[in-house]
mmCIF file with all atom_site columns, C-alpha atoms in Angstrom:
data_model
loop_
_atom_site.group_PDB
_atom_site.id
_atom_site.type_symbol
_atom_site.label_atom_id
_atom_site.label_alt_id
_atom_site.label_comp_id
_atom_site.label_asym_id
_atom_site.label_entity_id
_atom_site.label_seq_id
_atom_site.pdbx_PDB_ins_code
_atom_site.Cartn_x
_atom_site.Cartn_y
_atom_site.Cartn_z
_atom_site.occupancy
_atom_site.B_iso_or_equiv
_atom_site.pdbx_formal_charge
_atom_site.auth_seq_id
_atom_site.auth_comp_id
_atom_site.auth_asym_id
_atom_site.auth_atom_id
_atom_site.pdbx_PDB_model_num
ATOM 1  C CA . MET A 1 1  ? 0.000   0.000  0.000   1.00 93.00 ? 1  MET A CA 1
ATOM 2  C CA . VAL A 1 2  ? 1.182   3.476  -0.862  1.00 93.00 ? 2  VAL A CA 1
ATOM 3  C CA . TRP A 1 3  ? 0.023   6.901  0.333   1.00 96.00 ? 3  TRP A CA 1
ATOM 4  C CA . VAL A 1 4  ? -0.744  9.246  -2.558  1.00 97.00 ? 4  VAL A CA 1
ATOM 5  C CA . LYS A 1 5  ? -2.244  12.713 -2.858  1.00 97.00 ? 5  LYS A CA 1
ATOM 6  C CA . PHE A 1 6  ? -4.502  13.265 -5.852  1.00 97.00 ? 6  PHE A CA 1
ATOM 7  C CA . SER A 1 7  ? -4.255  16.559 -7.719  1.00 97.00 ? 7  SER A CA 1
ATOM 8  C CA . GLN A 1 8  ? -7.256  15.697 -9.894  1.00 97.00 ? 8  GLN A CA 1
ATOM 9  C CA . GLY A 1 9  ? -10.063 13.177 -9.865  1.00 97.00 ? 9  GLY A CA 1
ATOM 10 C CA . PHE A 1 10 ? -9.030  9.656  -10.810 1.00 98.00 ? 10 PHE A CA 1
ATOM 11 C CA . ARG A 1 11 ? -10.902 6.405  -11.408 1.00 97.00 ? 11 ARG A CA 1
ATOM 12 C CA . TRP A 1 12 ? -9.199  3.021  -11.124 1.00 97.00 ? 12 TRP A CA 1
ATOM 13 C CA . SER A 1 13 ? -10.401 -0.548 -11.676 1.00 97.00 ? 13 SER A CA 1
ATOM 14 C CA . PRO A 1 14 ? -8.544  -3.465 -10.066 1.00 95.00 ? 14 PRO A CA 1
ATOM 15 C CA . PRO A 1 15 ? -7.301  -5.799 -12.813 1.00 93.00 ? 15 PRO A CA 1
ATOM 16 C CA . GLU A 1 16 ? -8.810  -8.850 -11.126 1.00 94.00 ? 16 GLU A CA 1
ATOM 17 C CA . ARG A 1 17 ? -12.263 -7.156 -10.835 1.00 95.00 ? 17 ARG A CA 1
ATOM 18 C CA . PRO A 1 18 ? -12.659 -4.918 -13.918 1.00 92.00 ? 18 PRO A CA 1
ATOM 19 C CA . LYS A 1 19 ? -16.360 -4.309 -13.245 1.00 95.00 ? 19 LYS A CA 1
ATOM 20 C CA . ILE A 1 20 ? -15.490 -2.385 -10.077 1.00 96.00 ? 20 ILE A CA 1
ATOM 21 C CA . THR A 1 21 ? -14.310 1.217  -10.295 1.00 96.00 ? 21 THR A CA 1
ATOM 22 C CA . ILE A 1 22 ? -12.931 3.198  -7.375  1.00 97.00 ? 22 ILE A CA 1
ATOM 23 C CA . ALA A 1 23 ? -13.124 6.981  -7.661  1.00 97.00 ? 23 ALA A CA 1
ATOM 24 C CA . TYR A 1 24 ? -10.650 9.235  -5.854  1.00 97.00 ? 24 TYR A CA 1
ATOM 25 C CA . ARG A 1 25 ? -11.333 12.948 -5.335  1.00 97.00 ? 25 ARG A CA 1
ATOM 26 C CA . ALA A 1 26 ? -8.932  15.743 -6.187  1.00 97.00 ? 26 ALA A CA 1
ATOM 27 C CA . GLY A 1 27 ? -7.099  16.978 -3.104  1.00 96.00 ? 27 GLY A CA 1
ATOM 28 C CA . GLY A 1 28 ? -7.627  13.722 -1.217  1.00 96.00 ? 28 GLY A CA 1
ATOM 29 C CA . GLU A 1 29 ? -4.874  11.636 0.353   1.00 96.00 ? 29 GLU A CA 1
ATOM 30 C CA . TYR A 1 30 ? -5.488  7.910  0.193   1.00 96.00 ? 30 TYR A CA 1
ATOM 31 C CA . ASN A 1 31 ? -3.642  4.717  1.055   1.00 96.00 ? 31 ASN A CA 1
ATOM 32 C CA . VAL A 1 32 ? -3.993  2.785  -2.217  1.00 96.00 ? 32 VAL A CA 1
ATOM 33 C CA . ARG A 1 33 ? -2.608  -0.363 -3.778  1.00 95.00 ? 33 ARG A CA 1
ATOM 34 C CA . ALA A 1 34 ? 0.759   -0.019 -5.491  1.00 95.00 ? 34 ALA A CA 1
ATOM 35 C CA . ALA A 1 35 ? -0.793  -0.723 -8.917  1.00 96.00 ? 35 ALA A CA 1
ATOM 36 C CA . CYS A 1 36 ? -3.308  2.088  -8.410  1.00 96.00 ? 36 CYS A CA 1
ATOM 37 C CA . ALA A 1 37 ? -0.590  4.479  -7.246  1.00 96.00 ? 37 ALA A CA 1
ATOM 38 C CA . ASP A 1 38 ? 1.552   3.656  -10.283 1.00 96.00 ? 38 ASP A CA 1
ATOM 39 C CA . ALA A 1 39 ? -1.377  4.230  -12.654 1.00 97.00 ? 39 ALA A CA 1
ATOM 40 C CA . ALA A 1 40 ? -2.358  7.527  -11.001 1.00 97.00 ? 40 ALA A CA 1
ATOM 41 C CA . VAL A 1 41 ? 1.206   8.862  -10.971 1.00 97.00 ? 41 VAL A CA 1
ATOM 42 C CA . SER A 1 42 ? 1.697   7.839  -14.619 1.00 97.00 ? 42 SER A CA 1
ATOM 43 C CA . ALA A 1 43 ? -1.532  9.615  -15.567 1.00 97.00 ? 43 ALA A CA 1
ATOM 44 C CA . GLY A 1 44 ? -0.394  12.770 -13.769 1.00 97.00 ? 44 GLY A CA 1
ATOM 45 C CA . ALA A 1 45 ? -3.370  12.614 -11.415 1.00 97.00 ? 45 ALA A CA 1
ATOM 46 C CA . ALA A 1 46 ? -1.419  12.036 -8.197  1.00 97.00 ? 46 ALA A CA 1
ATOM 47 C CA . ARG A 1 47 ? 1.928   12.102 -6.491  1.00 96.00 ? 47 ARG A CA 1
ATOM 48 C CA . ARG A 1 48 ? 3.294   9.898  -3.760  1.00 95.00 ? 48 ARG A CA 1
ATOM 49 C CA . ARG A 1 49 ? 2.912   11.569 -0.367  1.00 85.00 ? 49 ARG A CA 1
ATOM 50 C CA . ASP A 1 50 ? 6.336   10.596 0.975   1.00 73.00 ? 50 ASP A CA 1
ATOM 51 C CA . ALA A 1 51 ? 9.485   11.071 -1.069  1.00 56.00 ? 51 ALA A CA 1
ATOM 52 C CA . GLU A 1 52 ? 10.943  7.796  0.236   1.00 54.00 ? 52 GLU A CA 1
ATOM 53 C CA . ALA A 1 53 ? 7.923   5.961  -1.164  1.00 51.00 ? 53 ALA A CA 1
ATOM 54 C CA . ASP A 1 54 ? 9.490   6.377  -4.621  1.00 51.00 ? 54 ASP A CA 1
ATOM 55 C CA . HIS A 1 55 ? 12.545  4.418  -3.503  1.00 53.00 ? 55 HIS A CA 1
ATOM 56 C CA . GLY A 1 56 ? 12.505  0.843  -2.304  1.00 54.00 ? 56 GLY A CA 1
ATOM 57 C CA . THR A 1 57 ? 9.886   -1.835 -2.474  1.00 56.00 ? 57 THR A CA 1
ATOM 58 C CA . THR A 1 58 ? 6.203   -1.486 -1.780  1.00 55.00 ? 58 THR A CA 1
ATOM 59 C CA . GLY A 1 59 ? 3.620   -4.177 -1.409  1.00 55.00 ? 59 GLY A CA 1
ATOM 60 C CA . ASP A 1 60 ? -0.109  -4.557 -1.715  1.00 51.00 ? 60 ASP A CA 1
#
Protein backbone atom coordinates (compact mmCIF):
# COMPACT_ATOMS: atom_id res chain seq x y z
CA MET A 1 0.00 0.00 0.00
CA VAL A 2 1.18 3.48 -0.86
CA TRP A 3 0.02 6.90 0.33
CA VAL A 4 -0.74 9.25 -2.56
CA LYS A 5 -2.24 12.71 -2.86
CA PHE A 6 -4.50 13.26 -5.85
CA SER A 7 -4.25 16.56 -7.72
CA GLN A 8 -7.26 15.70 -9.89
CA GLY A 9 -10.06 13.18 -9.87
CA PHE A 10 -9.03 9.66 -10.81
CA ARG A 11 -10.90 6.40 -11.41
CA TRP A 12 -9.20 3.02 -11.12
CA SER A 13 -10.40 -0.55 -11.68
CA PRO A 14 -8.54 -3.47 -10.07
CA PRO A 15 -7.30 -5.80 -12.81
CA GLU A 16 -8.81 -8.85 -11.13
CA ARG A 17 -12.26 -7.16 -10.84
CA PRO A 18 -12.66 -4.92 -13.92
CA LYS A 19 -16.36 -4.31 -13.24
CA ILE A 20 -15.49 -2.38 -10.08
CA THR A 21 -14.31 1.22 -10.30
CA ILE A 22 -12.93 3.20 -7.38
CA ALA A 23 -13.12 6.98 -7.66
CA TYR A 24 -10.65 9.23 -5.85
CA ARG A 25 -11.33 12.95 -5.34
CA ALA A 26 -8.93 15.74 -6.19
CA GLY A 27 -7.10 16.98 -3.10
CA GLY A 28 -7.63 13.72 -1.22
CA GLU A 29 -4.87 11.64 0.35
CA TYR A 30 -5.49 7.91 0.19
CA ASN A 31 -3.64 4.72 1.05
CA VAL A 32 -3.99 2.78 -2.22
CA ARG A 33 -2.61 -0.36 -3.78
CA ALA A 34 0.76 -0.02 -5.49
CA ALA A 35 -0.79 -0.72 -8.92
CA CYS A 36 -3.31 2.09 -8.41
CA ALA A 37 -0.59 4.48 -7.25
CA ASP A 38 1.55 3.66 -10.28
CA ALA A 39 -1.38 4.23 -12.65
CA ALA A 40 -2.36 7.53 -11.00
CA VAL A 41 1.21 8.86 -10.97
CA SER A 42 1.70 7.84 -14.62
CA ALA A 43 -1.53 9.62 -15.57
CA GLY A 44 -0.39 12.77 -13.77
CA ALA A 45 -3.37 12.61 -11.42
CA ALA A 46 -1.42 12.04 -8.20
CA ARG A 47 1.93 12.10 -6.49
CA ARG A 48 3.29 9.90 -3.76
CA ARG A 49 2.91 11.57 -0.37
CA ASP A 50 6.34 10.60 0.97
CA ALA A 51 9.49 11.07 -1.07
CA GLU A 52 10.94 7.80 0.24
CA ALA A 53 7.92 5.96 -1.16
CA ASP A 54 9.49 6.38 -4.62
CA HIS A 55 12.55 4.42 -3.50
CA GLY A 56 12.50 0.84 -2.30
CA THR A 57 9.89 -1.84 -2.47
CA THR A 58 6.20 -1.49 -1.78
CA GLY A 59 3.62 -4.18 -1.41
CA ASP A 60 -0.11 -4.56 -1.72
